[in-house]
């Protein structure tokens, strides 16, 4: 029900004028929406400090309204979150029930958009795919690496086909890379030769890698997982050791110090191998040694403070000990008179808490 306006009833022309003014303002807001938004944005930037002060004063004067507004906002967010979760669950349930229908609808929609504007559709599709890839780059690369480990022949076949079609181009790229990075390539080759020489000197065969079929690799992985995941009882382990003709000491449990020594030796061997193969660790070790030497020569602030505090506590402890420590009285010489009372019956101790 529209409220009555006595002024409008008294002057119909005034009501018509107000209607025209409201309509004119509405049209102005519609035609100058961007200008008004820009003006309001500039005004807020110019008066940011005034707005903060006004809001702080209003919140201080109306704490109950502020709390009620915060509760309403939190409840609104909770309701939106519940509605969003309900929509997601409903959409997932509908998708699972109508997966084939959804795929067919998507395929028809893509064909229709491609027929309407092929260039525009491909450009928009490329933008969407690029945005998705930038957002999921790490997980996509991890998935590709896992697929290549499972079946490397697919990528190798594609590489061979590409090289066959672009042989001259690839040779030119390799020559240009070698010319630009000649020292780096030669250093890598020298490192490889030195590594192979060390292997031969140690009595190891040359390092030769060969590919393993996917089925055999999966079978090996499953067998290894089953073997190492199995819990071997102590009795079964002892029976296996006795079957190999080991001594009674070897059949028993391995002492903890032997296990610790084996782990230390293994870690030392890994460190020595890393230092021998990765030459950057030599510079790192020298830098770390120099820093440790400088730190030892120049005590840190916390060390100085700790030493001062230790000296202060020692002084306080010495004063307390000198004041409260109980000392035995000096021994008196034995009285020659056998009938005299024993000296400990009436001790005269001026020290301790009884003074």
mmCIF file of C-alpha atoms in Angstrom:
data_model
loop_
_atom_site.group_PDB
_atom_site.id
_atom_site.type_symbol
_atom_site.label_atom_id
_atom_site.label_comp_id
_atom_site.label_asym_id
_atom_site.label_seq_id
_atom_site.Cartn_x
_atom_site.Cartn_y
_atom_site.Cartn_z
ATOM 1 C CA UNK A 1 0.000 0.000 0.000
ATOM 2 C CA UNK A 2 1.498 3.349 -1.112
ATOM 3 C CA UNK A 3 1.572 6.002 1.646
ATOM 4 C CA UNK A 4 -0.418 9.127 1.013
ATOM 5 C CA UNK A 5 1.370 12.402 0.336
ATOM 6 C CA UNK A 6 -0.736 15.403 1.414
ATOM 7 C CA UNK A 7 1.512 17.834 -0.462
ATOM 8 C CA UNK A 8 1.058 15.868 -3.684
ATOM 9 C CA UNK A 9 -2.687 15.847 -3.255
ATOM 10 C CA UNK A 10 -2.613 19.596 -2.685
ATOM 11 C CA UNK A 11 -0.256 20.270 -5.653
ATOM 12 C CA UNK A 12 -0.348 17.584 -8.421
ATOM 13 C CA UNK A 13 2.159 19.529 -10.463
ATOM 14 C CA UNK A 14 4.790 19.242 -7.727
ATOM 15 C CA UNK A 15 4.493 15.431 -7.722
ATOM 16 C CA UNK A 16 4.941 15.357 -11.477
ATOM 17 C CA UNK A 17 7.999 17.591 -11.139
ATOM 18 C CA UNK A 18 9.499 15.223 -8.522
ATOM 19 C CA UNK A 19 8.878 12.239 -10.787
ATOM 20 C CA UNK A 20 10.642 13.975 -13.662
ATOM 21 C CA UNK A 21 13.583 14.898 -11.417
ATOM 22 C CA UNK A 22 13.945 11.307 -10.170
ATOM 23 C CA UNK A 23 13.810 9.990 -13.737
ATOM 24 C CA UNK A 24 16.430 12.539 -14.824
ATOM 25 C CA UNK A 25 18.749 11.461 -11.990
ATOM 26 C CA UNK A 26 18.295 7.793 -12.852
ATOM 27 C CA UNK A 27 19.170 8.423 -16.508
ATOM 28 C CA UNK A 28 22.217 10.438 -15.425
ATOM 29 C CA UNK A 29 23.408 7.620 -13.175
ATOM 30 C CA UNK A 30 23.012 5.116 -15.989
ATOM 31 C CA UNK A 31 24.836 7.216 -18.592
ATOM 32 C CA UNK A 32 27.613 8.412 -16.240
ATOM 33 C CA UNK A 33 28.077 5.277 -14.128
ATOM 34 C CA UNK A 34 31.798 4.957 -14.837
ATOM 35 C CA UNK A 35 32.441 8.659 -14.133
ATOM 36 C CA UNK A 36 30.573 8.466 -10.829
ATOM 37 C CA UNK A 37 32.518 5.365 -9.769
ATOM 38 C CA UNK A 38 35.783 7.082 -10.627
ATOM 39 C CA UNK A 39 34.761 10.216 -8.695
ATOM 40 C CA UNK A 40 33.813 8.163 -5.615
ATOM 41 C CA UNK A 41 37.054 6.203 -5.821
ATOM 42 C CA UNK A 42 39.117 9.408 -6.021
ATOM 43 C CA UNK A 43 37.167 10.944 -3.116
ATOM 44 C CA UNK A 44 37.824 7.883 -0.945
ATOM 45 C CA UNK A 45 41.527 8.033 -1.744
ATOM 46 C CA UNK A 46 41.719 11.744 -0.873
ATOM 47 C CA UNK A 47 39.808 11.295 2.386
ATOM 48 C CA UNK A 48 41.158 7.918 3.506
ATOM 49 C CA UNK A 49 42.362 9.253 6.876
ATOM 50 C CA UNK A 50 39.021 10.996 7.541
ATOM 51 C CA UNK A 51 37.128 7.807 6.691
ATOM 52 C CA UNK A 52 39.260 5.752 9.077
ATOM 53 C CA UNK A 53 38.769 8.264 11.905
ATOM 54 C CA UNK A 54 35.026 8.418 11.311
ATOM 55 C CA UNK A 55 34.679 4.642 11.300
ATOM 56 C CA UNK A 56 36.793 4.283 14.453
ATOM 57 C CA UNK A 57 34.697 6.943 16.251
ATOM 58 C CA UNK A 58 31.449 5.321 15.111
ATOM 59 C CA UNK A 59 32.592 1.874 16.241
ATOM 60 C CA UNK A 60 33.603 3.289 19.639
ATOM 61 C CA UNK A 61 30.214 4.963 20.085
ATOM 62 C CA UNK A 62 28.174 1.965 18.860
ATOM 63 C CA UNK A 63 29.940 -1.202 20.102
ATOM 64 C CA UNK A 64 26.714 -3.201 20.280
ATOM 65 C CA UNK A 65 25.833 -2.405 16.674
ATOM 66 C CA UNK A 66 29.393 -3.248 15.607
ATOM 67 C CA UNK A 67 29.237 -6.656 17.327
ATOM 68 C CA UNK A 68 25.802 -7.340 15.865
ATOM 69 C CA UNK A 69 27.067 -6.424 12.403
ATOM 70 C CA UNK A 70 30.078 -8.728 12.829
ATOM 71 C CA UNK A 71 27.775 -11.566 13.921
ATOM 72 C CA UNK A 72 25.499 -10.978 10.937
ATOM 73 C CA UNK A 73 28.470 -10.951 8.585
ATOM 74 C CA UNK A 74 29.866 -14.184 10.061
ATOM 75 C CA UNK A 75 26.474 -15.862 9.853
ATOM 76 C CA UNK A 76 26.087 -14.718 6.251
ATOM 77 C CA UNK A 77 29.496 -16.200 5.361
ATOM 78 C CA UNK A 78 28.602 -19.479 7.078
ATOM 79 C CA UNK A 79 25.340 -19.701 5.154
ATOM 80 C CA UNK A 80 27.116 -18.953 1.871
ATOM 81 C CA UNK A 81 29.710 -21.608 2.645
ATOM 82 C CA UNK A 82 27.013 -24.175 3.466
ATOM 83 C CA UNK A 83 25.104 -23.331 0.261
ATOM 84 C CA UNK A 84 28.302 -23.617 -1.768
ATOM 85 C CA UNK A 85 29.130 -27.014 -0.259
ATOM 86 C CA UNK A 86 25.577 -28.208 -0.871
ATOM 87 C CA UNK A 87 25.738 -27.055 -4.510
ATOM 88 C CA UNK A 88 29.090 -28.777 -4.988
ATOM 89 C CA UNK A 89 27.795 -32.031 -3.510
ATOM 90 C CA UNK A 90 24.647 -31.859 -5.632
ATOM 91 C CA UNK A 91 26.609 -31.077 -8.803
ATOM 92 C CA UNK A 92 29.049 -33.917 -8.134
ATOM 93 C CA UNK A 93 26.196 -36.340 -7.516
ATOM 94 C CA UNK A 94 24.420 -35.240 -10.713
ATOM 95 C CA UNK A 95 27.653 -35.482 -12.710
ATOM 96 C CA UNK A 96 28.338 -39.018 -11.493
ATOM 97 C CA UNK A 97 24.805 -40.058 -12.410
ATOM 98 C CA UNK A 98 24.864 -38.362 -15.852
ATOM 99 C CA UNK A 99 28.542 -38.494 -16.852
ATOM 100 C CA UNK A 100 27.959 -39.729 -20.420
ATOM 101 C CA UNK A 101 25.211 -37.180 -21.001
ATOM 102 C CA UNK A 102 27.420 -34.367 -19.704
ATOM 103 C CA UNK A 103 30.325 -35.399 -21.945
ATOM 104 C CA UNK A 104 28.063 -35.491 -25.002
ATOM 105 C CA UNK A 105 26.610 -32.070 -24.173
ATOM 106 C CA UNK A 106 30.115 -30.602 -23.769
ATOM 107 C CA UNK A 107 31.259 -32.133 -27.057
ATOM 108 C CA UNK A 108 28.235 -30.730 -28.936
ATOM 109 C CA UNK A 109 28.771 -27.296 -27.372
ATOM 110 C CA UNK A 110 32.419 -27.248 -28.479
ATOM 111 C CA UNK A 111 31.516 -28.298 -32.013
ATOM 112 C CA UNK A 112 28.873 -25.591 -32.202
ATOM 113 C CA UNK A 113 31.242 -22.865 -30.969
ATOM 114 C CA UNK A 114 33.959 -24.074 -33.339
ATOM 115 C CA UNK A 115 31.561 -23.926 -36.273
ATOM 116 C CA UNK A 116 30.340 -20.437 -35.360
ATOM 117 C CA UNK A 117 33.791 -18.826 -34.965
ATOM 118 C CA UNK A 118 36.780 -21.151 -35.532
ATOM 119 C CA UNK A 119 39.515 -18.551 -34.995
ATOM 120 C CA UNK A 120 37.887 -16.950 -31.980
ATOM 121 C CA UNK A 121 37.183 -20.327 -30.366
ATOM 122 C CA UNK A 122 40.780 -21.499 -30.834
ATOM 123 C CA UNK A 123 42.166 -18.233 -29.454
ATOM 124 C CA UNK A 124 39.897 -18.359 -26.386
ATOM 125 C CA UNK A 125 40.724 -22.029 -25.893
ATOM 126 C CA UNK A 126 44.447 -21.284 -26.034
ATOM 127 C CA UNK A 127 44.083 -18.546 -23.400
ATOM 128 C CA UNK A 128 42.144 -20.881 -21.080
ATOM 129 C CA UNK A 129 44.657 -23.683 -21.518
ATOM 130 C CA UNK A 130 47.592 -21.349 -20.904
ATOM 131 C CA UNK A 131 45.958 -19.999 -17.725
ATOM 132 C CA UNK A 132 45.283 -23.527 -16.491
ATOM 133 C CA UNK A 133 48.853 -24.612 -17.225
ATOM 134 C CA UNK A 134 50.335 -21.629 -15.374
ATOM 135 C CA UNK A 135 48.207 -22.527 -12.356
ATOM 136 C CA UNK A 136 48.926 -26.306 -12.404
ATOM 137 C CA UNK A 137 52.443 -26.327 -13.865
ATOM 138 C CA UNK A 138 54.140 -28.260 -11.058
ATOM 139 C CA UNK A 139 51.582 -31.049 -10.795
ATOM 140 C CA UNK A 140 51.360 -31.330 -14.593
ATOM 141 C CA UNK A 141 55.143 -31.697 -14.922
ATOM 142 C CA UNK A 142 55.183 -34.251 -12.097
ATOM 143 C CA UNK A 143 52.502 -36.267 -13.885
ATOM 144 C CA UNK A 144 54.448 -36.149 -17.162
ATOM 145 C CA UNK A 145 57.624 -37.311 -15.407
ATOM 146 C CA UNK A 146 55.753 -40.206 -13.821
ATOM 147 C CA UNK A 147 54.286 -41.194 -17.190
ATOM 148 C CA UNK A 148 57.735 -41.048 -18.783
ATOM 149 C CA UNK A 149 59.182 -43.266 -16.049
ATOM 150 C CA UNK A 150 56.398 -45.778 -16.581
ATOM 151 C CA UNK A 151 56.669 -45.845 -20.372
ATOM 152 C CA UNK A 152 59.645 -43.877 -21.769
ATOM 153 C CA UNK A 153 59.335 -45.398 -25.240
ATOM 154 C CA UNK A 154 56.458 -43.077 -26.196
ATOM 155 C CA UNK A 155 58.555 -39.965 -25.672
ATOM 156 C CA UNK A 156 61.601 -41.521 -27.290
ATOM 157 C CA UNK A 157 59.630 -42.470 -30.388
ATOM 158 C CA UNK A 158 58.341 -38.912 -30.663
ATOM 159 C CA UNK A 159 61.868 -37.543 -30.230
ATOM 160 C CA UNK A 160 63.234 -39.835 -32.938
ATOM 161 C CA UNK A 161 60.466 -38.827 -35.323
ATOM 162 C CA UNK A 162 61.043 -35.129 -34.637
ATOM 163 C CA UNK A 163 64.800 -35.478 -35.106
ATOM 164 C CA UNK A 164 64.307 -37.329 -38.399
ATOM 165 C CA UNK A 165 62.146 -34.461 -39.648
ATOM 166 C CA UNK A 166 64.442 -31.681 -38.323
ATOM 167 C CA UNK A 167 67.915 -33.245 -38.472
ATOM 168 C CA UNK A 168 69.752 -30.266 -39.956
ATOM 169 C CA UNK A 169 68.070 -27.820 -37.608
ATOM 170 C CA UNK A 170 69.058 -29.896 -34.555
ATOM 171 C CA UNK A 171 72.658 -30.215 -35.759
ATOM 172 C CA UNK A 172 72.877 -26.452 -36.214
ATOM 173 C CA UNK A 173 71.524 -25.921 -32.669
ATOM 174 C CA UNK A 174 74.074 -28.340 -31.228
ATOM 175 C CA UNK A 175 76.946 -26.625 -33.041
ATOM 176 C CA UNK A 176 75.755 -23.218 -31.826
ATOM 177 C CA UNK A 177 75.425 -24.457 -28.235
ATOM 178 C CA UNK A 178 78.911 -25.983 -28.306
ATOM 179 C CA UNK A 179 80.384 -22.782 -29.678
ATOM 180 C CA UNK A 180 78.700 -20.723 -26.926
ATOM 181 C CA UNK A 181 79.445 -23.181 -24.077
ATOM 182 C CA UNK A 182 82.669 -24.865 -25.172
ATOM 183 C CA UNK A 183 84.417 -24.717 -21.774
ATOM 184 C CA UNK A 184 81.342 -26.027 -19.967
ATOM 185 C CA UNK A 185 81.001 -28.982 -22.352
ATOM 186 C CA UNK A 186 84.704 -29.840 -22.078
ATOM 187 C CA UNK A 187 84.567 -29.690 -18.274
ATOM 188 C CA UNK A 188 81.590 -32.039 -18.269
ATOM 189 C CA UNK A 189 83.420 -34.465 -20.525
ATOM 190 C CA UNK A 190 86.519 -34.383 -18.305
ATOM 191 C CA UNK A 191 84.403 -35.055 -15.209
ATOM 192 C CA UNK A 192 82.772 -38.041 -16.926
ATOM 193 C CA UNK A 193 86.150 -39.487 -17.939
ATOM 194 C CA UNK A 194 87.553 -39.042 -14.428
ATOM 195 C CA UNK A 195 84.521 -40.735 -12.930
ATOM 196 C CA UNK A 196 84.839 -43.680 -15.283
ATOM 197 C CA UNK A 197 88.564 -43.938 -14.498
ATOM 198 C CA UNK A 198 87.823 -44.057 -10.765
ATOM 199 C CA UNK A 199 85.296 -46.821 -11.336
ATOM 200 C CA UNK A 200 87.788 -48.883 -13.315
ATOM 201 C CA UNK A 201 90.538 -48.314 -10.735
ATOM 202 C CA UNK A 202 88.175 -49.500 -8.000
ATOM 203 C CA UNK A 203 87.459 -52.700 -9.933
ATOM 204 C CA UNK A 204 83.915 -51.736 -10.905
ATOM 205 C CA UNK A 205 82.504 -52.286 -14.380
ATOM 206 C CA UNK A 206 81.845 -49.305 -16.653
ATOM 207 C CA UNK A 207 78.615 -47.498 -15.952
ATOM 208 C CA UNK A 208 76.207 -48.561 -18.668
ATOM 209 C CA UNK A 209 72.499 -47.883 -18.475
ATOM 210 C CA UNK A 210 69.902 -49.935 -20.299
ATOM 211 C CA UNK A 211 66.164 -49.600 -20.473
ATOM 212 C CA UNK A 212 63.852 -52.062 -18.748
ATOM 213 C CA UNK A 213 60.427 -52.946 -20.138
ATOM 214 C CA UNK A 214 57.428 -51.537 -18.300
ATOM 215 C CA UNK A 215 56.065 -54.944 -17.233
ATOM 216 C CA UNK A 216 59.409 -56.085 -15.854
ATOM 217 C CA UNK A 217 59.916 -52.788 -14.003
ATOM 218 C CA UNK A 218 56.485 -52.999 -12.403
ATOM 219 C CA UNK A 219 57.075 -56.630 -11.393
ATOM 220 C CA UNK A 220 60.435 -55.691 -9.838
ATOM 221 C CA UNK A 221 58.873 -52.796 -7.943
ATOM 222 C CA UNK A 222 56.062 -54.986 -6.606
ATOM 223 C CA UNK A 223 58.514 -57.707 -5.520
ATOM 224 C CA UNK A 224 60.754 -55.155 -3.790
ATOM 225 C CA UNK A 225 57.815 -53.578 -1.973
ATOM 226 C CA UNK A 226 56.590 -56.984 -0.829
ATOM 227 C CA UNK A 227 60.072 -57.999 0.363
ATOM 228 C CA UNK A 228 60.927 -54.850 2.291
ATOM 229 C CA UNK A 229 57.433 -54.351 3.703
ATOM 230 C CA UNK A 230 57.386 -57.849 5.189
ATOM 231 C CA UNK A 231 57.945 -58.126 8.928
ATOM 232 C CA UNK A 232 60.561 -60.848 9.512
ATOM 233 C CA UNK A 233 60.259 -62.577 12.915
ATOM 234 C CA UNK A 234 63.454 -62.873 14.950
ATOM 235 C CA UNK A 235 63.253 -66.688 14.937
ATOM 236 C CA UNK A 236 63.079 -66.780 11.141
ATOM 237 C CA UNK A 237 66.014 -64.396 10.804
ATOM 238 C CA UNK A 238 68.079 -66.534 13.200
ATOM 239 C CA UNK A 239 67.167 -69.709 11.247
ATOM 240 C CA UNK A 240 68.287 -68.087 7.984
ATOM 241 C CA UNK A 241 71.590 -67.069 9.535
ATOM 242 C CA UNK A 242 72.200 -70.561 10.972
ATOM 243 C CA UNK A 243 71.405 -72.064 7.579
ATOM 244 C CA UNK A 244 74.200 -69.980 6.061
ATOM 245 C CA UNK A 245 76.636 -71.379 8.629
ATOM 246 C CA UNK A 246 77.207 -68.161 10.553
ATOM 247 C CA UNK A 247 78.746 -68.075 13.998
ATOM 248 C CA UNK A 248 76.548 -67.933 17.127
ATOM 249 C CA UNK A 249 77.536 -64.284 17.587
ATOM 250 C CA UNK A 250 76.243 -63.450 14.075
ATOM 251 C CA UNK A 251 73.005 -65.395 14.664
ATOM 252 C CA UNK A 252 72.129 -63.303 17.694
ATOM 253 C CA UNK A 253 70.763 -59.750 17.525
ATOM 254 C CA UNK A 254 73.142 -57.110 16.237
ATOM 255 C CA UNK A 255 74.428 -54.865 19.047
ATOM 256 C CA UNK A 256 73.346 -51.233 18.968
ATOM 257 C CA UNK A 257 76.950 -49.977 18.820
ATOM 258 C CA UNK A 258 77.593 -52.079 15.707
ATOM 259 C CA UNK A 259 74.523 -50.624 13.992
ATOM 260 C CA UNK A 260 75.585 -47.084 14.971
ATOM 261 C CA UNK A 261 79.109 -47.691 13.630
ATOM 262 C CA UNK A 262 77.684 -49.029 10.341
ATOM 263 C CA UNK A 263 75.448 -45.948 9.953
ATOM 264 C CA UNK A 264 78.394 -43.624 10.643
ATOM 265 C CA UNK A 265 80.573 -45.421 8.121
ATOM 266 C CA UNK A 266 77.791 -45.299 5.532
ATOM 267 C CA UNK A 267 77.235 -41.592 6.052
ATOM 268 C CA UNK A 268 80.990 -40.933 5.845
ATOM 269 C CA UNK A 269 81.177 -42.892 2.585
ATOM 270 C CA UNK A 270 78.287 -40.908 1.119
ATOM 271 C CA UNK A 271 79.939 -37.630 2.110
ATOM 272 C CA UNK A 272 83.256 -38.681 0.580
ATOM 273 C CA UNK A 273 81.515 -39.701 -2.642
ATOM 274 C CA UNK A 274 79.676 -36.370 -2.815
ATOM 275 C CA UNK A 275 82.886 -34.410 -2.246
ATOM 276 C CA UNK A 276 84.634 -36.431 -4.955
ATOM 277 C CA UNK A 277 81.896 -35.987 -7.574
ATOM 278 C CA UNK A 278 80.469 -32.543 -6.802
ATOM 279 C CA UNK A 279 83.300 -30.014 -6.928
ATOM 280 C CA UNK A 280 81.126 -27.179 -5.661
ATOM 281 C CA UNK A 281 81.215 -28.717 -2.170
ATOM 282 C CA UNK A 282 84.953 -27.973 -1.897
ATOM 283 C CA UNK A 283 84.336 -24.230 -2.078
ATOM 284 C CA UNK A 284 81.433 -24.579 0.335
ATOM 285 C CA UNK A 285 83.560 -26.502 2.844
ATOM 286 C CA UNK A 286 86.365 -23.930 2.683
ATOM 287 C CA UNK A 287 83.889 -21.104 3.162
ATOM 288 C CA UNK A 288 82.271 -22.870 6.117
ATOM 289 C CA UNK A 289 85.687 -23.554 7.684
ATOM 290 C CA UNK A 290 86.664 -19.905 7.346
ATOM 291 C CA UNK A 291 83.400 -18.810 8.946
ATOM 292 C CA UNK A 292 83.875 -21.230 11.831
ATOM 293 C CA UNK A 293 87.433 -19.938 12.349
ATOM 294 C CA UNK A 294 86.232 -16.328 12.449
ATOM 295 C CA UNK A 295 83.420 -17.253 14.829
ATOM 296 C CA UNK A 296 85.916 -18.968 17.151
ATOM 297 C CA UNK A 297 88.203 -15.919 17.098
ATOM 298 C CA UNK A 298 85.388 -13.470 17.757
ATOM 299 C CA UNK A 299 82.975 -14.639 20.488
ATOM 300 C CA UNK A 300 79.372 -13.854 19.840
ATOM 301 C CA UNK A 301 77.215 -11.562 21.900
ATOM 302 C CA UNK A 302 75.274 -14.364 23.572
ATOM 303 C CA UNK A 303 78.560 -16.023 24.594
ATOM 304 C CA UNK A 304 79.778 -12.799 26.226
ATOM 305 C CA UNK A 305 76.453 -12.352 28.025
ATOM 306 C CA UNK A 306 76.498 -15.982 29.162
ATOM 307 C CA UNK A 307 80.039 -15.639 30.547
ATOM 308 C CA UNK A 308 79.103 -12.445 32.432
ATOM 309 C CA UNK A 309 76.013 -14.088 33.897
ATOM 310 C CA UNK A 310 78.049 -17.139 34.926
ATOM 311 C CA UNK A 311 80.597 -14.923 36.702
ATOM 312 C CA UNK A 312 77.827 -13.018 38.483
ATOM 313 C CA UNK A 313 76.167 -16.230 39.680
ATOM 314 C CA UNK A 314 79.535 -17.575 40.889
ATOM 315 C CA UNK A 315 80.120 -14.425 42.953
ATOM 316 C CA UNK A 316 76.654 -14.670 44.522
ATOM 317 C CA UNK A 317 77.195 -18.349 45.314
ATOM 318 C CA UNK A 318 80.549 -17.618 46.928
ATOM 319 C CA UNK A 319 79.001 -14.977 49.187
ATOM 320 C CA UNK A 320 76.213 -17.343 50.247
ATOM 321 C CA UNK A 321 78.664 -20.146 50.932
ATOM 322 C CA UNK A 322 80.933 -17.908 52.998
ATOM 323 C CA UNK A 323 77.948 -16.810 55.071
ATOM 324 C CA UNK A 324 76.031 -20.038 55.577
ATOM 325 C CA UNK A 325 78.547 -22.854 55.123
ATOM 326 C CA UNK A 326 78.930 -25.026 58.251
ATOM 327 C CA UNK A 327 82.530 -25.506 59.322
ATOM 328 C CA UNK A 328 83.744 -28.063 61.795
ATOM 329 C CA UNK A 329 85.221 -26.507 64.921
ATOM 330 C CA UNK A 330 88.951 -26.939 65.408
ATOM 331 C CA UNK A 331 89.844 -30.064 67.310
ATOM 332 C CA UNK A 332 90.964 -29.458 70.905
ATOM 333 C CA UNK A 333 93.944 -31.320 72.246
ATOM 334 C CA UNK A 334 93.139 -34.300 74.466
ATOM 335 C CA UNK A 335 92.973 -33.283 78.106
ATOM 336 C CA UNK A 336 95.544 -35.111 80.180
ATOM 337 C CA UNK A 337 93.134 -35.379 83.120
ATOM 338 C CA UNK A 338 91.117 -38.552 82.709
ATOM 339 C CA UNK A 339 88.426 -37.300 85.110
ATOM 340 C CA UNK A 340 87.764 -34.088 83.108
ATOM 341 C CA UNK A 341 84.508 -33.881 81.075
ATOM 342 C CA UNK A 342 84.630 -34.705 77.371
ATOM 343 C CA UNK A 343 85.153 -31.571 75.233
ATOM 344 C CA UNK A 344 82.169 -32.389 72.873
ATOM 345 C CA UNK A 345 79.698 -32.258 75.751
ATOM 346 C CA UNK A 346 79.831 -28.458 75.698
ATOM 347 C CA UNK A 347 80.765 -27.421 72.154
ATOM 348 C CA UNK A 348 81.389 -23.779 71.412
ATOM 349 C CA UNK A 349 80.500 -23.300 67.730
ATOM 350 C CA UNK A 350 80.384 -19.650 66.661
ATOM 351 C CA UNK A 351 79.600 -20.480 63.000
ATOM 352 C CA UNK A 352 76.461 -21.537 61.181
ATOM 353 C CA UNK A 353 72.856 -20.381 61.631
ATOM 354 C CA UNK A 354 73.042 -20.338 65.480
ATOM 355 C CA UNK A 355 75.392 -17.411 65.849
#
